Coordinates of C-alpha atoms and ligand atoms in Angstrom, one line a residue:
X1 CA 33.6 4.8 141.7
X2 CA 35.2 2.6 138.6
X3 CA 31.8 1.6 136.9
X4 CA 34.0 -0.1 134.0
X5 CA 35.3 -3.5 134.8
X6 CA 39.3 -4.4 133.6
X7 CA 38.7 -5.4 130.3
X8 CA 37.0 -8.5 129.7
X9 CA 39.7 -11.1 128.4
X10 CA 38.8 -14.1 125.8
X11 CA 38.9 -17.2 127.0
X12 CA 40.4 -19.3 124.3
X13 CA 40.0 -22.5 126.5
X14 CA 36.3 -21.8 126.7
X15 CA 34.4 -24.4 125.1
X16 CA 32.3 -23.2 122.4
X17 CA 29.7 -25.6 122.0
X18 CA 28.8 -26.3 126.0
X19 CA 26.1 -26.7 127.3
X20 CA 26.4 -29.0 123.5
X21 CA 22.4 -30.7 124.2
X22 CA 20.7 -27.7 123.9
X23 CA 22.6 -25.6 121.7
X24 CA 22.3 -28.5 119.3
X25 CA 18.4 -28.7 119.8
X26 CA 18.3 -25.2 119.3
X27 CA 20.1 -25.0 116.2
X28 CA 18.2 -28.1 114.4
X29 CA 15.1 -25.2 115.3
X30 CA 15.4 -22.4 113.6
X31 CA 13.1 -23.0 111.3
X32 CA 10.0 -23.5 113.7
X33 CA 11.8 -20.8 115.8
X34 CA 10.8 -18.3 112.7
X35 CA 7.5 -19.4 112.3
X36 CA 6.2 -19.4 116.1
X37 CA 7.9 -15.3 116.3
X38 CA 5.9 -14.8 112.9
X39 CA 2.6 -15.7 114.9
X40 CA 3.4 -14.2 117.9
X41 CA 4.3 -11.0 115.7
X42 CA 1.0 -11.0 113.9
X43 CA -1.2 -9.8 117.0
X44 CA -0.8 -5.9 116.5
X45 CA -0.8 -5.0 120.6
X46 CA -0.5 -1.8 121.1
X47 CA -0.6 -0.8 124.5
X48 CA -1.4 2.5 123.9
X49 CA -4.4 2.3 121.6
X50 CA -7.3 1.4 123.6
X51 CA -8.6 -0.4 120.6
X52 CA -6.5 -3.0 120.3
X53 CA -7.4 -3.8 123.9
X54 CA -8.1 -7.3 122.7
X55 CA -5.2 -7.6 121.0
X56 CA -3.0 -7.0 123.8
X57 CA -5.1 -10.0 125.9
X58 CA -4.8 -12.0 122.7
X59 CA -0.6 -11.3 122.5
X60 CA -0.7 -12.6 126.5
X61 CA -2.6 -15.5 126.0
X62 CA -0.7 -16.5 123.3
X63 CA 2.8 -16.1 125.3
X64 CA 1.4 -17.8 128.2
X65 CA 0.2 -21.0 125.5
X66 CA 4.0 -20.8 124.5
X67 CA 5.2 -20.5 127.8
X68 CA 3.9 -23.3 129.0
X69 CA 4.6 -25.2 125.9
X70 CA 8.2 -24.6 126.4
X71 CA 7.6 -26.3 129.5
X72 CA 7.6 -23.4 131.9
X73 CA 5.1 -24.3 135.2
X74 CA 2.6 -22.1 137.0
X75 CA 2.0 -20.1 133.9
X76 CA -0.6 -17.4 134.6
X77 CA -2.2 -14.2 133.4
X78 CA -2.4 -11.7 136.3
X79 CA -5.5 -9.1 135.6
X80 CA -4.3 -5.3 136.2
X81 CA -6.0 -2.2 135.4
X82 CA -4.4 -1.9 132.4
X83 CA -3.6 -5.1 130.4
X84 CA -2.1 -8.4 131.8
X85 CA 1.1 -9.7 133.8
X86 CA 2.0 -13.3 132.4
X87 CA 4.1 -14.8 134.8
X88 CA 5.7 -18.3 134.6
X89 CA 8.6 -20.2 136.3
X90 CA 10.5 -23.4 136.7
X91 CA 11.9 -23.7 139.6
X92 CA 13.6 -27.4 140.6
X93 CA 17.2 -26.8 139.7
X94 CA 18.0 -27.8 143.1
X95 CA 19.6 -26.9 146.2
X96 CA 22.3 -23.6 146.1
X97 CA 21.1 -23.0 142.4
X98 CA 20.2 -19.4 141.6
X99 CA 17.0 -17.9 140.6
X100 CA 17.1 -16.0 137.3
X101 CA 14.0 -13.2 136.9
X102 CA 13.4 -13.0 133.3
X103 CA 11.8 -9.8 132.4
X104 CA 10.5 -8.8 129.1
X105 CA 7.3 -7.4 127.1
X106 CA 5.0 -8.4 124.9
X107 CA 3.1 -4.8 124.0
X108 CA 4.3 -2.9 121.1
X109 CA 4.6 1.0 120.1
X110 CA 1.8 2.4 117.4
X111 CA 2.7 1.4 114.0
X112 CA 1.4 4.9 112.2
X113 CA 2.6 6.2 110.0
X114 CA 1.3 3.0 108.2
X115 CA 2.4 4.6 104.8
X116 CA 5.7 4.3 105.2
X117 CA 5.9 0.6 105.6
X118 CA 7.3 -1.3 102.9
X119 CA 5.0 -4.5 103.9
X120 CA 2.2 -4.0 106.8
X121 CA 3.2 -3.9 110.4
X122 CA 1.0 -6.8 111.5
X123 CA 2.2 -9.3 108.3
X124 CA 5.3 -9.9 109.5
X125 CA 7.8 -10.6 106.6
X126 CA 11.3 -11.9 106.0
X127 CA 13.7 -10.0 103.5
X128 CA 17.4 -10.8 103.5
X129 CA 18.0 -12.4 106.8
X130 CA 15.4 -9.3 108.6
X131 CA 12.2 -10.3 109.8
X132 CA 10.1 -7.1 109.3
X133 CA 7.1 -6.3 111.5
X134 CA 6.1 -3.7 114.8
X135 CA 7.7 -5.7 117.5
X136 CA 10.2 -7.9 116.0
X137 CA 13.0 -6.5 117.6
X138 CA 11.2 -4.6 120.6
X139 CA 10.5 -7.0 122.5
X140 CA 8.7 -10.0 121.3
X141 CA 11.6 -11.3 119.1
X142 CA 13.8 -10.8 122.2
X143 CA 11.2 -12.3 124.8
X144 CA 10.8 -15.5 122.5
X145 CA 14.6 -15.7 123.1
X146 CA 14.4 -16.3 126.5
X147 CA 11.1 -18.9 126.1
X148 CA 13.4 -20.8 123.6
X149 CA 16.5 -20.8 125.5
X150 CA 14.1 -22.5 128.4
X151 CA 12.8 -25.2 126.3
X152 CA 16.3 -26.8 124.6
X153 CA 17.3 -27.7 127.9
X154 CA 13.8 -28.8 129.2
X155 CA 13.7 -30.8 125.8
X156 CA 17.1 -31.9 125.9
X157 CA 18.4 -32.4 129.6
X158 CA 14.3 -32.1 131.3
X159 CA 15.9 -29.6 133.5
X160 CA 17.7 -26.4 134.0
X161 CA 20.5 -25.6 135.4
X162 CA 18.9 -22.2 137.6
X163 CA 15.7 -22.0 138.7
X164 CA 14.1 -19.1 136.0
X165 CA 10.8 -16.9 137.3
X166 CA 9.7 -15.0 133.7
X167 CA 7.7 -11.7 134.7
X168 CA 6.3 -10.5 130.9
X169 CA 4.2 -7.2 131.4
X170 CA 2.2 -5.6 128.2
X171 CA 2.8 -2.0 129.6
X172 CA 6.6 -1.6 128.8
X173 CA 5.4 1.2 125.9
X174 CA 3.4 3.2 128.4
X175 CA 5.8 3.3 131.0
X176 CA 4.7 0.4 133.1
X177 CA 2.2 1.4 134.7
X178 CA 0.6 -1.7 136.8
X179 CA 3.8 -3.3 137.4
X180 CA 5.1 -1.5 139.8
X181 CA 3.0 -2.0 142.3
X182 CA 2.6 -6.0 141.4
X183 CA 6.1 -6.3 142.4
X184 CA 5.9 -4.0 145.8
X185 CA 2.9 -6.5 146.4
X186 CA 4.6 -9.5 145.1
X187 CA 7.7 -9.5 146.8
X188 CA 8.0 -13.3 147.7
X189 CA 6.6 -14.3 144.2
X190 CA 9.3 -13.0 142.5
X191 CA 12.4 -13.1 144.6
X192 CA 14.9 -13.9 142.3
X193 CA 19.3 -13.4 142.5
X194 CA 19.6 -11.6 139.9
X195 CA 16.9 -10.3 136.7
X196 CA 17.8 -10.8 133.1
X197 CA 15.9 -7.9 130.4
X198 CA 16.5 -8.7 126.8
X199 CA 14.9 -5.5 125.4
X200 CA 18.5 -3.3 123.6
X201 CA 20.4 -3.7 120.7
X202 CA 24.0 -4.8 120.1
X203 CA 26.6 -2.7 118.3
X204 CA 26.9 -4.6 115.2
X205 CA 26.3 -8.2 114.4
X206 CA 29.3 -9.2 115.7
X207 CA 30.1 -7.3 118.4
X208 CA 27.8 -7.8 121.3
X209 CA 27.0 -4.8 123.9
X210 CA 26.1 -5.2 127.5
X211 CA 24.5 -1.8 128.7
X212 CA 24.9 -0.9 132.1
X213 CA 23.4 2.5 131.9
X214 CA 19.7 3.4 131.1
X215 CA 18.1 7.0 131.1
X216 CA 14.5 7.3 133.1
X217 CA 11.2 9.2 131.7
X218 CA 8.6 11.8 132.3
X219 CA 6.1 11.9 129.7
X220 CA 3.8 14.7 130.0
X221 CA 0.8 15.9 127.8
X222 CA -0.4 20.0 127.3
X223 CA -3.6 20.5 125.7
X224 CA -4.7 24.8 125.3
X225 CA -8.0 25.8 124.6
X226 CA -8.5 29.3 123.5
X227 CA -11.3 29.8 122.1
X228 CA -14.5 27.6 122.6
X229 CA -14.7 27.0 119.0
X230 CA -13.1 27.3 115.9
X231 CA -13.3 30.5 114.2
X232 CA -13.0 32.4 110.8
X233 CA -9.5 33.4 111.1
X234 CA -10.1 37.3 109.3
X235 CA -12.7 37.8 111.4
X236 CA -11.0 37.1 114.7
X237 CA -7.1 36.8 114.0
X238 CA -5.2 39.5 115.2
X239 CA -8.0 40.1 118.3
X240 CA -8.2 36.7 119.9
X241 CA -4.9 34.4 121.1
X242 CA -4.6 31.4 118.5
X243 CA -3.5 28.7 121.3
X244 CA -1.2 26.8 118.5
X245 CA 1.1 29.9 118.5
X246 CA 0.8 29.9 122.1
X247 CA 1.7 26.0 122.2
X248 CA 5.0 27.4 119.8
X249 CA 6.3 30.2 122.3
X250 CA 5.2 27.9 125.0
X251 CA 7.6 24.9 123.6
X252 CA 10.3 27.6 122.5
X253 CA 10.8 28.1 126.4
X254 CA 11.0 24.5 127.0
X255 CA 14.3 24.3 125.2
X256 CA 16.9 26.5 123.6
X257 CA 18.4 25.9 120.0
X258 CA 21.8 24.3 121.5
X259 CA 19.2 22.0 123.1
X260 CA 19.1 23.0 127.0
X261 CA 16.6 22.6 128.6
X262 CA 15.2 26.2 130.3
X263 CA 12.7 24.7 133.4
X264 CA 14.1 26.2 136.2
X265 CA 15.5 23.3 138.1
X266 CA 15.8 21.1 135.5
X267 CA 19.4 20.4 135.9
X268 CA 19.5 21.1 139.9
X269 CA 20.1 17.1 140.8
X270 CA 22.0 15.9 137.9
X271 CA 25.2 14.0 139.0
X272 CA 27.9 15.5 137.0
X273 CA 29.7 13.1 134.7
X274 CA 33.3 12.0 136.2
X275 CA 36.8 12.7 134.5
X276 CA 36.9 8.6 134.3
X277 CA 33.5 8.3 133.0
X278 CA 34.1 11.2 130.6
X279 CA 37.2 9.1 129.6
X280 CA 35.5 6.0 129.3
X281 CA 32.6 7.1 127.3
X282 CA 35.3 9.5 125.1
X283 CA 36.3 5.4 124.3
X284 CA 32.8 4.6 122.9
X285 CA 33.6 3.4 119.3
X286 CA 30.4 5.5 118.0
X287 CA 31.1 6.1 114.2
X288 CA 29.2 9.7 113.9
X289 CA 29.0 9.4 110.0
X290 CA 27.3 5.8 109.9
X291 CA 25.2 6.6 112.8
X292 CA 23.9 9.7 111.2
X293 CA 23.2 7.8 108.0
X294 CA 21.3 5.4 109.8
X295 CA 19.5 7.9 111.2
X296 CA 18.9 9.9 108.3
X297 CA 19.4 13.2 109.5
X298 CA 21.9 15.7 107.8
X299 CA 23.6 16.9 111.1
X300 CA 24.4 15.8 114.2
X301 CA 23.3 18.1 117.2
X302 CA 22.3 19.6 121.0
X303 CA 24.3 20.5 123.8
X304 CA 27.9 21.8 122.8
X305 CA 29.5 21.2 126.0
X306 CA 28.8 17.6 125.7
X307 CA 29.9 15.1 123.3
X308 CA 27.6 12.9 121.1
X309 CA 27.8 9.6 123.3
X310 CA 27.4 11.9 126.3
X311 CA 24.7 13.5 125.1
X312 CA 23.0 10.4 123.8
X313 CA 23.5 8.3 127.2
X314 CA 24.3 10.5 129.8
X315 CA 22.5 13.4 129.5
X316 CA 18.4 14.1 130.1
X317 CA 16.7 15.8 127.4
X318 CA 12.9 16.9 126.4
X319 CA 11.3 16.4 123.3
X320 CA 8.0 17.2 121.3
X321 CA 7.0 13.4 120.4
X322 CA 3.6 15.0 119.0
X323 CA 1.9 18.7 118.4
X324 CA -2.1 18.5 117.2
X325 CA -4.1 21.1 115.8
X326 CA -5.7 23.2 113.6
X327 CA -6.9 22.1 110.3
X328 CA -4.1 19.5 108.7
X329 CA -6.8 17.9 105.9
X330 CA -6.1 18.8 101.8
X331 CA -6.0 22.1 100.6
X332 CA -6.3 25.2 103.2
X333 CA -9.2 26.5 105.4
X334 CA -8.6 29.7 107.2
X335 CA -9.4 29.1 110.8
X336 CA -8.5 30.1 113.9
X337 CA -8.1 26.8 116.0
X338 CA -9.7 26.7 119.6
X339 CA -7.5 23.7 120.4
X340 CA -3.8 22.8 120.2
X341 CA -2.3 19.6 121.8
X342 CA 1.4 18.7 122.8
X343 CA 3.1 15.2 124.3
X344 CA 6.2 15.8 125.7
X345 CA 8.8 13.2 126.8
X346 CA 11.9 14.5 129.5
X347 CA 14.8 11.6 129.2
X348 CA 16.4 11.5 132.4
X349 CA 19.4 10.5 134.3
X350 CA 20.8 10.1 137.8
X351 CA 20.0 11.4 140.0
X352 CA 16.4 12.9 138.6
X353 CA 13.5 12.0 140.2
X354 CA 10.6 11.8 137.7
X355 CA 7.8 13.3 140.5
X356 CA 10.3 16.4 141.2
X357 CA 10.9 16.8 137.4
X358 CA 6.7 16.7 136.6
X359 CA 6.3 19.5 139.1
X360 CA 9.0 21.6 138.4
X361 CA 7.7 21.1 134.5
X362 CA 4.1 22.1 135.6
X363 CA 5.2 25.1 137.4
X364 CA 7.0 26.3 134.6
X365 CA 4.5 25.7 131.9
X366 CA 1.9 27.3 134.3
X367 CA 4.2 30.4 134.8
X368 CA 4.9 31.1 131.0
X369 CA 1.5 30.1 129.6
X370 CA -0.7 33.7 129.0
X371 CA -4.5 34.0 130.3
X372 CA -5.5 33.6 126.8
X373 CA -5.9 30.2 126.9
X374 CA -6.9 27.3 129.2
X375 CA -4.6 24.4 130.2
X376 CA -5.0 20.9 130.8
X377 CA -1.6 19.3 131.5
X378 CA -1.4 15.4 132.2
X379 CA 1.6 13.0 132.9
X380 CA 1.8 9.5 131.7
X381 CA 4.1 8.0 134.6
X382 CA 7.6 8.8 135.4
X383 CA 9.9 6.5 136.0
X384 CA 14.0 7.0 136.8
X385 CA 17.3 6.5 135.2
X386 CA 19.4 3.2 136.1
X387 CA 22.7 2.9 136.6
X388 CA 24.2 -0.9 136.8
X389 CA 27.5 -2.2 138.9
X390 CA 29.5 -3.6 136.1
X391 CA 32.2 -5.6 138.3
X392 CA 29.5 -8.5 139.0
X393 CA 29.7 -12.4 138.6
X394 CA 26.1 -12.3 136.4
X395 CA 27.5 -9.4 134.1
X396 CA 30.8 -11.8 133.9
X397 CA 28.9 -14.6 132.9
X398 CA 27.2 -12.7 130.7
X399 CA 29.8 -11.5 128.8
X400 CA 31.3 -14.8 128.8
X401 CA 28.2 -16.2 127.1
X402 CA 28.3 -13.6 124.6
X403 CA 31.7 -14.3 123.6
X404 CA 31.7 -17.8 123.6
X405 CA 28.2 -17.3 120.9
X406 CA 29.5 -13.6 118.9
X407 CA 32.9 -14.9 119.3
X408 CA 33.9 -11.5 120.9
X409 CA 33.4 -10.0 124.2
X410 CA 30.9 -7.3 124.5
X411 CA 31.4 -3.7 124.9
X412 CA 30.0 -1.8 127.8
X413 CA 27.9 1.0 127.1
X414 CA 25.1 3.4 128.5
X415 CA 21.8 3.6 126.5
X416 CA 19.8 6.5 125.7
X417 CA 16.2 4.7 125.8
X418 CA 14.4 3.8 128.8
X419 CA 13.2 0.5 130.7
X420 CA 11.1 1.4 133.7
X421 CA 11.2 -1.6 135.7
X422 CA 15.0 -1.8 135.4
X423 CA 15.4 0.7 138.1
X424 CA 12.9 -1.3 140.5
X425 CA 14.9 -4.5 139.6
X426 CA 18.4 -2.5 140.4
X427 CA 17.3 -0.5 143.2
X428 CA 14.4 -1.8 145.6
X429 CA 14.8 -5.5 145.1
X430 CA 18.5 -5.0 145.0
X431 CA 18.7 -7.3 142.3
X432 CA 22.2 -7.8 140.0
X433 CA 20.7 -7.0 136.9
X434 CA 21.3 -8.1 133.1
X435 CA 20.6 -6.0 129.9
X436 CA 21.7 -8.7 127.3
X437 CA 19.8 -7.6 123.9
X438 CA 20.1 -9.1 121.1
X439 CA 18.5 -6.2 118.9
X440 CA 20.8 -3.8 116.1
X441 CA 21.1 -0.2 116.4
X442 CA 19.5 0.2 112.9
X443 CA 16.3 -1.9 114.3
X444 CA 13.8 1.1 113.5
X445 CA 12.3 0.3 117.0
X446 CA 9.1 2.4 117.2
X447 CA 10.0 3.8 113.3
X448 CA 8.3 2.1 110.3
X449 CA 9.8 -1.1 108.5
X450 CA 10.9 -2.5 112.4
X451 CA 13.0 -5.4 111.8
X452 CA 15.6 -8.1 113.8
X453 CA 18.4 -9.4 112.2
X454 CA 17.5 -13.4 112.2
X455 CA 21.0 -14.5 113.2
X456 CA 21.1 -12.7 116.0
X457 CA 17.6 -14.2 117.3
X458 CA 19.6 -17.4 117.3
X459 CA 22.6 -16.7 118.6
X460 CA 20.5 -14.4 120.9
X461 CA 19.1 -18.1 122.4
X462 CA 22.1 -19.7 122.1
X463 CA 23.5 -16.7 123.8
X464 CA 20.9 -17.3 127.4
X465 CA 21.4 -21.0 126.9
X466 CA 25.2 -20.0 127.8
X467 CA 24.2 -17.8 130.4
X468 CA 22.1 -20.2 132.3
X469 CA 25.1 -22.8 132.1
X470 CA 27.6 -20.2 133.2
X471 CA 24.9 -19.1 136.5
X472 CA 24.3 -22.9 137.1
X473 CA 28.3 -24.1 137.6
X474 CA 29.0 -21.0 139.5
X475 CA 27.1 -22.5 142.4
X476 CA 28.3 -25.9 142.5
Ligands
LIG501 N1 13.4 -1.5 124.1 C1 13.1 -0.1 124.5 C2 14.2 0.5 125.3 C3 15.5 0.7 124.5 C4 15.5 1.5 123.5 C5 16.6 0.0 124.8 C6 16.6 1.7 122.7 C7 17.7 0.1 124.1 C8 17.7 0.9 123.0 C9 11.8 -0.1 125.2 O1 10.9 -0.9 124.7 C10 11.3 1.3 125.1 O2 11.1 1.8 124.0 N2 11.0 2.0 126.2 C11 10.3 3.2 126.2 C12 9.8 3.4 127.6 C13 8.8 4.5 127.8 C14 7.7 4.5 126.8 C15 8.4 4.6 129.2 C16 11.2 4.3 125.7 O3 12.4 4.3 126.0 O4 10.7 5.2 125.0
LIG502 ZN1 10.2 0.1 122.8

């Protein structure tokens, strides 16, 4: 199976200002554009943090008051377990015109470590064309596209040209955890022809990227208790297990140092990579040296078979995202901890399925673990890789709208990160699925000093504007 299309041609007789109306509304905009993402920006909701519960309410009612502002109808908050759906639609382009199911999120990633932001997380602050603040570029800068795409035409023309259903969940960041099930349950609701996510990044400014490739998750949590308190660590060190050590050989059989990972397995359903694909991704312009600089990190690394681009889209992986214990205040205290705590997150790819991969990961870590400690081991949700069909009319269009706004087509590429629903969207509702992003690689998503580049939150709109036109005149 060819996942790459032929390459995408230009279209020099492609008019670059079409659908002109609301491309030109949009661009007389920008300014109040800015100033409505700064607000949204300023509610800090972090799914994750119970204590910005509030928060995460207040970042959905806001939306939904934009939402409907922009003109969308049946705007609603749906209650969940965890924190609200918003949904929203507009639906009268009229006979044989498609429905486009716009998916984003409006729930952030901890800010911490707070220290390391050059202005807070929650003040959101323009420096050089960036617009710094947790969430800027993932996703509320990139769902605000999408609202502001839907309002130049409704302000311009009063109508669309598809019908647009927008699903906006505030779980993205803990794996989506309620939304599943809304969409088993809500089948008619949302039926859609295709799904549009804006929630990756671009290769540069000016060279756009659709990503047809997505890795799944398994985030899992191990919490030992040795001890049932903390104790003098002269007295007892050397005759009682210290379960932070144990949490170190525990995590040294996780993975090796050439970065395989050792659960038995692991590996068992992982569809090799083709001699095409191998050749495609071998293609990938990746510049190691600027990527590594962004990153800051002196070396490149993990699995030697594989190359980086592999490696990075194409491969599953585990890593520590957190370790706890012990004393870690000033100065030094000699104790012998009777707690240690590890989160753990397995990137995945096709063909892993996340509930196979938590209980092969359990059995392991029950097998190694000694009887000097006690284990509690907890999973935060799984969800599975995605793989998209490339050779579609809705990725053609959206290429086509990319180049018509970036002036150059986009570049196909898999993406190491993970959006839950996409597979759901892909998979069970069958649906021809978008990634357009509008994001940069050097972002900082979930890092400190988050940012999006401004211009490309405009051309981002301009971008779906396009999109919507190109969808619409297909069906006639
Ligand atoms: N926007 C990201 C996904 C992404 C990351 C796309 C990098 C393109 C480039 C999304 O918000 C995200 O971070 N997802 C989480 C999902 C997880 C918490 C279940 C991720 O990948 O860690
Ligand atoms: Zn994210």
């Amino acid at each position: 199976m060819d996942m790459i299309p032929d390459n995408i041609t230009s279209s020099p007789e492609w008019n670059l200002i079409m659908p002109e109306q609301p491309i030109l509304f949009a661009q007389h905009h920008h300014a109040d554009y800015l100033d409505e993402l700064i607000e949204f920006l300023r509610i800090p909701s972090v799914s994750t943090q119970p204590d910005h519960g509030g928060d995460v309410a207040a970042a959905a009612a806001w939306l939904a008051r934009a939402m409907s502002a922009a003109g969308l109808e049946n705007v609603r908050l749906i209650e969940t377990a965890g924190h609200p759906i918003l949904y929203g639609d507009w639906l009268h382009a009229g006979a044989g015109r498609p429905t486009v199911l716009v998916y984003g999120h409006y729930d952030v990633q901890p800010p911490e470590p707070l220290e390391l932001w050059e202005s807070p997380p929650f003040t959101p602050v323009v420096r050089d064309d960036f617009l710094y603040a947790r969430g800027a570029s993932d996703d509320k800068g990139q769902v605000y596209v999408h609202v502001k795409a839907v309002e130049a035409y409704l302000r311009t023309l009063g109508r669309l040209p598809v019908n647009v259903k927008f699903l906006v969940e505030g779980e993205e960041e803990i794996g989506s955890r309620h939304l599943h099930s809304f969409i088993t349950a809500n089948r008619d609701l949302l039926a859609a022809d295709s799904a549009l996510v804006s929630d990756s990044s671009i290769l540069a400014p000016d060279r756009p990227a659709l990503i047809y490739g997505l890795r799944g998750i398994c985030q899992a949590q191990v919490d030992l208790t040795g001890p049932s308190r903390d104790l003098h660590s002269g007295s007892y060190g050397g005759g009682i297990d210290n379960p932070i050590n144990v949490l170190g050989h525990l995590i040294a059989r996780l993975k090796d140092e050439r970065g395989h990972v050792l659960i038995p397995g692991f590996y068992d359903r992982v569809r090799p990579l083709t001699a095409d694909e191998r050749e495609t991704l071998a293609q990938f312009p990746l510049d190691e040296a600027e990527w590594l600089a962004e990153a800051g990190a002196p070396v490149a690394w993990g699995e030697p078979e594989y190359t980086l681009v592999e490696r990075l889209g194409a491969r599953p992986t585990l890593d520590v995202t957190g370790l706890i214990g012990g004393y870690t205040g000033v100065g030094v205290k000699t104790v012998l901890p009777a707690q240690a705590q590890a989160k753990i997150s397995m990137r995945l790819v096709p063909d892993q399925d996340p509930a196979e991969i938590i209980a092969l990961f359990e059995r392991h870590v029950r097998a190694v673990l000694p009887p000097s400690v006690t284990a509690t081991i907890s999973f935060g949700g799984g969800s599975p890789a995605a793989l998209l069909e490339t050779n579609t009319p809705t990725m053609r269009a959206a290429a086509q709208a990319y180049e018509a706004t970036f002036g150059r087509p986009p570049v196909f590429m898999r993406e190491g990160g993970s959006i839950p629903v996409v597979n759901q969207f892909a998979g069970d509702l069958g649906l021809p699925t978008v990634l357009m992003g509008f994001g940069l690689p050097d972002d900082r998503i979930h890092s400190p000093n988050e940012r999006f580049y401004l211009p490309n939150y405009y051309r981002g709109i301009e971008t779906v504007i396009r999109y919507f036109d190109l969808l619409g005149s297909a069906a006639d």
